[in-house]
Amino acid sequence: MGVMFLVAKAGCPMTDVMNDKDSQREEKLKLLLLDDMNKKEQEVKPMLSIQLTQFECGGEVICVFFNHKLSDMYSVTHFMRDWASIARSFTHGDLPVVNPQFNGATCFPPELEVSDNPSGRQDTSGTNERVEVPLSFSKFCSKRLVFEGSKIAALKAMVSEKAENPTRVQLIAALIYKAVLSAKSSVTGCVEGATQLHLMINLRQRVESPLPRLIGNIISRYIASETTWEQRDKEVWDIVGGMKKSLKEFCQKFPRDYKNKEWGRLYKLHAKQSTERLRNNGDVAVISCSSWCRFPVYDVDFGWGKAVWVTVPEFPAKDLILLMDTKDGEGIEAMVSLEEKAMEAFQQNQEFFSFCELKK
């Protein structure tokens, strides 16, 4: 399928979906999505789906759904920016120059070996083995958290004494990871096992010849933290230090692997070796974190002014953290998705919630 575009009208003001005190807000946000996007059993989905919702007050919401097999957040952001520039040109003239690059397959050749994995569960072992454990998404739930810039600054001041110059994303990812570890261990009560934190990374600026306009799903992941059961109480600065070390190693190695067109195979080998090493401590759980921070989503302007809020609705997923900027660019909004019992324990962590606010 190609592109689906739908215009909808809402019989209420836009403030009804902006009110973070409304316990039904997340359900209202889901109404801004195309119905087909909520059907996981749908075999064929459009490459791109857009719903424009017009409210009684004159406000408008644009919901964009991209197929992640074809594009990443970098691609989505640049698509939105170029689309908005073209839309403004009809009023102001001077059609903008739009020059996206679609030659990703020549830069990052697809692998010939395709994994047959119908279960919906991601194989992180690097072996392409089929995983037969089915996931029931009804057992997972997600919560929206907001970290104000002042709280992040205070956390950075505390951590910087033992971890040199941590970024906002590293701080918040480490803080959430630590809280998730605590929640999961309190629920399972296991005395062995290990956990990996995987962080997504945009490869465009990591290669020897940067590819700033390349459109596609040009991302990879690196293992930012490895935690055995005995290490489950490690401090935030220890996690941040491990993140920085892992990122440095990845960035030192990746350009060479990319040049030799061996990056995919070597990354899988690295993931497999790391996982097998941790399996000596029992089962390995993977927590994935993706950051949309610093993508200029709040700069998109169709001619009506810039957005007052850019977000995603709640989504059921297994052990997933999604980070994005707040409008002021200083804070971070996080969506955390866990199993229901782990989420209940997660929400009881008073120390963690001294740094953030849980939104309805």
Coordinates of C-alpha atoms in Angstrom, one line a residue:
M1 CA 0.0 0.0 0.0
G2 CA 1.0 3.6 -0.5
V3 CA -0.1 6.6 1.5
M4 CA -3.4 6.9 3.4
F5 CA -4.7 10.4 4.3
L6 CA -7.8 11.0 6.4
V7 CA -9.5 14.2 7.6
A8 CA -11.5 13.9 10.8
K9 CA -13.5 16.3 12.9
A10 CA -13.7 16.3 16.7
G11 CA -16.8 17.6 18.5
C12 CA -14.7 19.1 21.3
P13 CA -12.0 21.7 21.8
M14 CA -8.3 20.7 21.5
T15 CA -7.8 21.4 25.2
D16 CA -9.7 18.1 25.9
V17 CA -6.7 16.1 24.7
M18 CA -4.1 18.5 26.1
N19 CA -5.3 18.3 29.7
D20 CA -2.8 16.1 31.6
K21 CA -5.2 16.0 34.6
D22 CA -7.8 14.1 32.5
S23 CA -7.6 10.4 33.3
Q24 CA -9.1 9.6 29.9
R25 CA -6.5 11.6 28.0
E26 CA -4.6 8.6 26.6
E27 CA -7.7 7.1 25.3
K28 CA -8.6 10.4 23.6
L29 CA -5.1 10.6 22.0
K30 CA -5.7 7.2 20.5
L31 CA -8.7 8.5 18.6
L32 CA -6.3 10.8 16.7
L33 CA -4.8 7.7 15.1
L34 CA -6.2 6.0 12.1
D35 CA -8.2 3.0 13.2
D36 CA -6.2 0.6 11.0
M37 CA -3.0 1.6 12.9
N38 CA -4.4 0.0 16.1
K39 CA -5.0 -3.4 14.5
K40 CA -1.9 -5.5 15.1
E41 CA -3.3 -8.4 13.1
Q42 CA -3.4 -6.4 9.9
E43 CA -1.0 -8.1 7.5
V44 CA -0.4 -5.2 5.1
K45 CA -0.2 -1.6 6.3
P46 CA 0.5 1.6 4.4
M47 CA 4.0 2.9 4.1
L48 CA 2.7 6.2 5.4
S49 CA -0.6 7.1 7.1
I50 CA -1.7 10.6 8.1
Q51 CA -4.8 11.8 10.0
L52 CA -5.6 15.4 10.2
T53 CA -8.1 16.1 13.1
Q54 CA -9.9 19.5 13.2
F55 CA -11.3 20.6 16.6
E56 CA -14.2 22.9 17.3
C57 CA -11.8 25.6 18.6
G58 CA -10.0 25.8 15.3
G59 CA -7.0 23.8 16.5
E60 CA -5.7 21.0 14.4
V61 CA -3.7 17.8 15.1
I62 CA -1.6 15.9 12.5
C63 CA -0.9 12.3 13.3
V64 CA 1.7 10.6 11.2
F65 CA 2.4 6.9 11.1
F66 CA 5.4 5.6 9.3
N67 CA 6.3 1.9 8.7
H68 CA 9.5 1.5 10.8
K69 CA 10.8 -1.1 8.4
L70 CA 11.3 1.7 5.9
S71 CA 12.1 4.8 8.0
D72 CA 13.4 6.0 11.3
M73 CA 12.7 9.2 13.3
Y74 CA 15.3 11.1 11.4
S75 CA 13.5 10.3 8.2
V76 CA 10.1 11.2 9.7
T77 CA 11.4 14.5 11.0
H78 CA 12.9 15.5 7.6
F79 CA 9.7 14.4 5.8
M80 CA 7.6 16.6 8.1
R81 CA 9.9 19.5 7.7
D82 CA 10.0 19.3 3.9
W83 CA 6.3 18.8 3.7
A84 CA 5.7 21.8 5.8
S85 CA 8.1 23.9 3.8
I86 CA 6.3 23.0 0.6
A87 CA 2.9 23.8 2.2
R88 CA 4.1 27.2 3.3
S89 CA 5.4 27.9 -0.2
F90 CA 1.9 27.9 -1.6
T91 CA 1.2 31.0 0.5
H92 CA 4.6 32.7 0.5
G93 CA 6.0 31.5 -2.9
D94 CA 9.6 30.3 -3.4
L95 CA 9.2 26.6 -3.6
P96 CA 11.9 25.1 -1.3
V97 CA 14.6 22.8 -2.6
V98 CA 13.9 19.3 -1.3
N99 CA 16.6 16.7 -1.9
P100 CA 16.2 13.6 0.1
Q101 CA 18.5 10.7 -0.7
F102 CA 17.1 7.2 -1.2
N103 CA 20.2 5.2 -1.9
G104 CA 20.4 3.6 1.5
A105 CA 20.8 0.1 0.1
T106 CA 24.1 1.0 -1.6
C107 CA 25.5 2.4 1.7
F108 CA 24.0 -0.2 4.0
P109 CA 23.4 -3.4 1.9
P110 CA 20.6 -5.6 3.2
E111 CA 21.6 -9.0 4.5
L112 CA 20.8 -12.0 2.3
E113 CA 19.8 -14.1 5.3
V114 CA 16.3 -13.3 6.4
S115 CA 15.0 -14.5 9.8
D116 CA 11.6 -16.2 9.9
N117 CA 10.3 -15.0 13.2
P118 CA 6.5 -15.0 13.3
S119 CA 6.2 -14.7 17.1
G120 CA 6.6 -10.9 17.2
R121 CA 9.5 -11.3 19.7
Q122 CA 12.8 -9.7 18.7
D123 CA 15.9 -12.0 18.5
T124 CA 18.7 -10.2 20.2
S125 CA 21.1 -13.1 20.2
G126 CA 22.5 -12.2 16.8
T127 CA 22.0 -15.8 15.6
N128 CA 18.7 -15.3 13.5
E129 CA 17.3 -18.3 15.4
R130 CA 13.5 -18.5 15.5
V131 CA 12.1 -17.4 18.9
E132 CA 8.9 -19.4 19.7
V133 CA 7.7 -17.5 22.7
P134 CA 4.6 -15.6 21.8
L135 CA 3.9 -12.2 23.3
S136 CA 0.5 -11.2 24.7
F137 CA 0.4 -7.4 24.4
S138 CA -2.5 -7.2 26.8
K139 CA 0.0 -8.0 29.6
F140 CA 2.0 -4.8 29.0
C141 CA 1.2 -1.2 29.7
S142 CA 3.0 2.2 29.2
K143 CA 3.2 5.3 31.3
R144 CA 4.2 8.9 30.3
L145 CA 6.8 10.7 32.5
V146 CA 8.0 14.2 32.3
F147 CA 11.5 15.3 33.5
E148 CA 11.7 19.1 33.9
G149 CA 14.9 20.8 32.8
S150 CA 15.7 21.9 36.4
K151 CA 15.4 18.3 37.6
I152 CA 17.7 17.1 34.9
A153 CA 20.2 19.8 35.8
A154 CA 20.2 18.8 39.4
L155 CA 20.7 15.2 38.5
K156 CA 23.6 16.1 36.1
A157 CA 25.3 18.1 38.9
M158 CA 25.0 15.1 41.2
V159 CA 26.3 12.5 38.6
S160 CA 29.0 14.7 37.1
E161 CA 31.1 14.3 40.2
K162 CA 31.7 10.7 39.2
A163 CA 30.8 10.6 35.4
E164 CA 32.3 13.1 33.1
N165 CA 29.9 15.4 31.2
P166 CA 26.9 13.1 30.9
T167 CA 24.2 14.0 28.3
R168 CA 20.6 14.5 29.2
V169 CA 19.7 11.3 27.3
Q170 CA 22.4 9.3 29.1
L171 CA 21.2 10.6 32.5
I172 CA 17.5 9.9 32.0
A173 CA 18.1 6.5 30.2
A174 CA 20.3 5.4 33.1
L175 CA 17.9 6.6 35.8
I176 CA 14.9 4.8 34.2
Y177 CA 17.0 1.7 33.6
K178 CA 18.0 1.6 37.2
A179 CA 14.3 2.0 38.3
V180 CA 13.2 -0.7 35.8
L181 CA 15.8 -3.1 37.1
S182 CA 14.6 -2.6 40.7
A183 CA 11.0 -3.1 39.7
K184 CA 11.6 -6.2 37.7
S185 CA 13.7 -7.8 40.4
S186 CA 11.1 -7.1 43.1
V187 CA 8.5 -8.8 40.9
T188 CA 10.4 -11.8 39.8
G189 CA 12.4 -12.3 43.0
C190 CA 15.0 -14.3 41.1
V191 CA 18.5 -14.6 42.4
E192 CA 20.3 -14.9 39.1
G193 CA 20.1 -13.6 35.6
A194 CA 21.3 -10.6 33.7
T195 CA 20.0 -7.5 31.9
Q196 CA 21.2 -5.6 28.9
L197 CA 20.3 -2.0 28.1
H198 CA 20.3 -1.4 24.3
L199 CA 20.4 2.1 23.0
M200 CA 19.5 3.0 19.4
I201 CA 21.9 5.1 17.4
N202 CA 21.6 7.1 14.2
L203 CA 24.3 5.9 11.9
R204 CA 24.3 8.8 9.5
Q205 CA 26.9 10.9 11.4
R206 CA 28.9 7.9 12.6
V207 CA 30.4 6.8 9.2
E208 CA 33.6 8.3 7.7
S209 CA 31.6 10.1 5.1
P210 CA 28.4 11.5 6.8
L211 CA 25.1 10.9 5.0
P212 CA 22.9 13.8 6.4
R213 CA 20.1 13.5 3.8
L214 CA 19.8 9.7 3.6
I215 CA 16.2 8.6 4.1
G216 CA 15.4 5.1 5.5
N217 CA 15.8 3.1 8.6
I218 CA 19.4 3.9 9.1
I219 CA 19.8 3.0 12.8
S220 CA 21.6 0.4 14.8
R221 CA 21.8 -0.4 18.5
Y222 CA 24.7 -0.8 20.9
I223 CA 24.8 -2.5 24.2
A224 CA 25.0 0.4 26.6
S225 CA 24.9 -1.5 29.9
E226 CA 25.3 -5.0 31.0
T227 CA 24.0 -5.8 34.5
T228 CA 24.2 -9.1 36.4
W229 CA 22.1 -9.9 39.4
E230 CA 24.8 -9.0 41.8
Q231 CA 25.2 -5.6 40.1
R232 CA 21.5 -4.7 40.1
D233 CA 22.0 -1.9 42.7
K234 CA 24.7 -0.1 40.8
E235 CA 24.4 3.7 40.9
V236 CA 23.3 6.0 38.1
W237 CA 26.8 7.3 37.5
D238 CA 28.1 3.8 37.1
I239 CA 25.5 3.1 34.5
V240 CA 26.3 6.4 32.7
G241 CA 30.0 5.6 32.8
G242 CA 29.3 2.3 31.1
M243 CA 27.2 3.9 28.5
K244 CA 29.9 6.4 27.6
K245 CA 32.5 3.7 27.4
S246 CA 30.3 1.5 25.2
L247 CA 29.4 4.3 22.9
K248 CA 33.1 5.3 22.5
E249 CA 34.0 1.7 21.6
F250 CA 31.1 1.5 19.1
C251 CA 32.0 4.7 17.4
Q252 CA 35.7 3.8 17.2
K253 CA 34.9 0.5 15.6
F254 CA 31.9 1.2 13.4
P255 CA 33.5 3.5 10.7
R256 CA 36.0 0.8 9.9
D257 CA 33.3 -1.9 9.7
Y258 CA 31.1 0.3 7.5
K259 CA 34.0 0.9 5.1
N260 CA 34.5 -2.9 4.8
K261 CA 30.7 -3.5 4.5
E262 CA 31.0 -5.9 7.4
W263 CA 29.2 -3.8 10.1
G264 CA 26.0 -5.9 10.1
R265 CA 27.7 -9.3 10.5
L266 CA 30.2 -8.0 13.1
Y267 CA 27.5 -6.3 15.1
K268 CA 25.6 -9.5 15.3
L269 CA 28.7 -11.4 16.4
H270 CA 29.3 -8.8 19.1
A271 CA 25.7 -9.1 20.4
K272 CA 25.9 -12.9 20.4
Q273 CA 29.2 -12.9 22.3
S274 CA 27.9 -10.4 24.9
T275 CA 24.6 -12.4 25.3
E276 CA 26.4 -15.7 25.7
R277 CA 28.8 -14.2 28.3
L278 CA 25.8 -12.9 30.4
R279 CA 24.0 -16.2 30.0
N280 CA 26.5 -17.7 32.4
N281 CA 24.5 -15.7 35.0
G282 CA 21.1 -17.1 33.9
D283 CA 18.5 -15.7 31.6
V284 CA 19.2 -12.5 29.8
A285 CA 16.6 -9.7 29.6
V286 CA 16.8 -6.8 27.2
I287 CA 15.6 -3.3 27.8
S288 CA 15.6 -1.1 24.7
C289 CA 15.8 2.6 24.7
S290 CA 15.3 5.0 21.7
S291 CA 15.8 8.7 21.9
W292 CA 14.1 11.2 19.7
C293 CA 15.7 14.1 21.5
R294 CA 17.3 16.9 19.5
F295 CA 15.2 16.1 16.4
P296 CA 13.7 19.4 15.4
V297 CA 10.1 18.3 15.6
Y298 CA 9.0 21.6 17.2
D299 CA 10.4 23.6 14.3
V300 CA 7.9 22.1 11.8
D301 CA 5.5 24.9 10.7
F302 CA 2.8 24.4 8.0
G303 CA 1.9 28.1 8.1
W304 CA -0.3 27.9 11.2
G305 CA 2.5 28.3 13.7
K306 CA 4.7 25.7 15.4
A307 CA 3.3 22.7 17.4
V308 CA 2.4 23.2 21.1
W309 CA 3.0 19.5 21.8
V310 CA 4.7 16.6 19.9
T311 CA 4.2 13.2 21.4
V312 CA 3.2 9.6 20.9
P313 CA 0.2 7.8 22.4
E314 CA 0.6 5.0 24.9
F315 CA 1.6 1.8 23.3
P316 CA 2.0 -1.8 24.6
A317 CA 5.5 -3.1 24.2
K318 CA 8.0 -5.3 26.2
D319 CA 10.6 -3.4 28.2
L320 CA 10.8 -0.3 26.0
I321 CA 11.8 3.3 26.8
L322 CA 11.2 6.2 24.4
L323 CA 12.6 9.6 25.1
M324 CA 11.7 12.9 23.4
D325 CA 12.2 16.6 24.1
T326 CA 9.6 18.8 25.9
K327 CA 8.7 21.9 24.0
D328 CA 11.2 24.1 25.8
G329 CA 14.0 21.8 24.7
E330 CA 15.3 21.5 28.2
G331 CA 13.1 18.7 29.7
I332 CA 12.5 15.2 28.5
E333 CA 9.2 13.3 28.1
A334 CA 9.6 9.6 28.4
M335 CA 7.2 6.8 27.5
V336 CA 8.0 3.6 29.5
S337 CA 6.4 0.3 28.7
L338 CA 6.6 -2.8 30.9
E339 CA 4.7 -5.8 32.0
E340 CA 1.8 -4.8 34.2
K341 CA 3.2 -6.2 37.5
A342 CA 6.6 -4.6 36.9
M343 CA 4.9 -1.3 36.1
E344 CA 3.0 -1.5 39.4
A345 CA 6.3 -1.9 41.2
F346 CA 8.0 0.8 39.1
Q347 CA 5.4 3.4 40.1
Q348 CA 6.1 2.8 43.8
N349 CA 9.7 4.0 43.5
Q350 CA 9.6 7.3 45.4
E351 CA 13.3 8.1 44.9
F352 CA 12.9 7.8 41.1
F353 CA 9.7 9.9 41.0
S354 CA 11.4 12.7 42.9
F355 CA 13.0 13.5 39.5
C356 CA 9.9 13.3 37.3
E357 CA 6.2 13.6 37.2
L358 CA 3.8 10.8 36.1
K359 CA 1.3 12.1 33.6
K360 CA -2.1 10.5 33.1

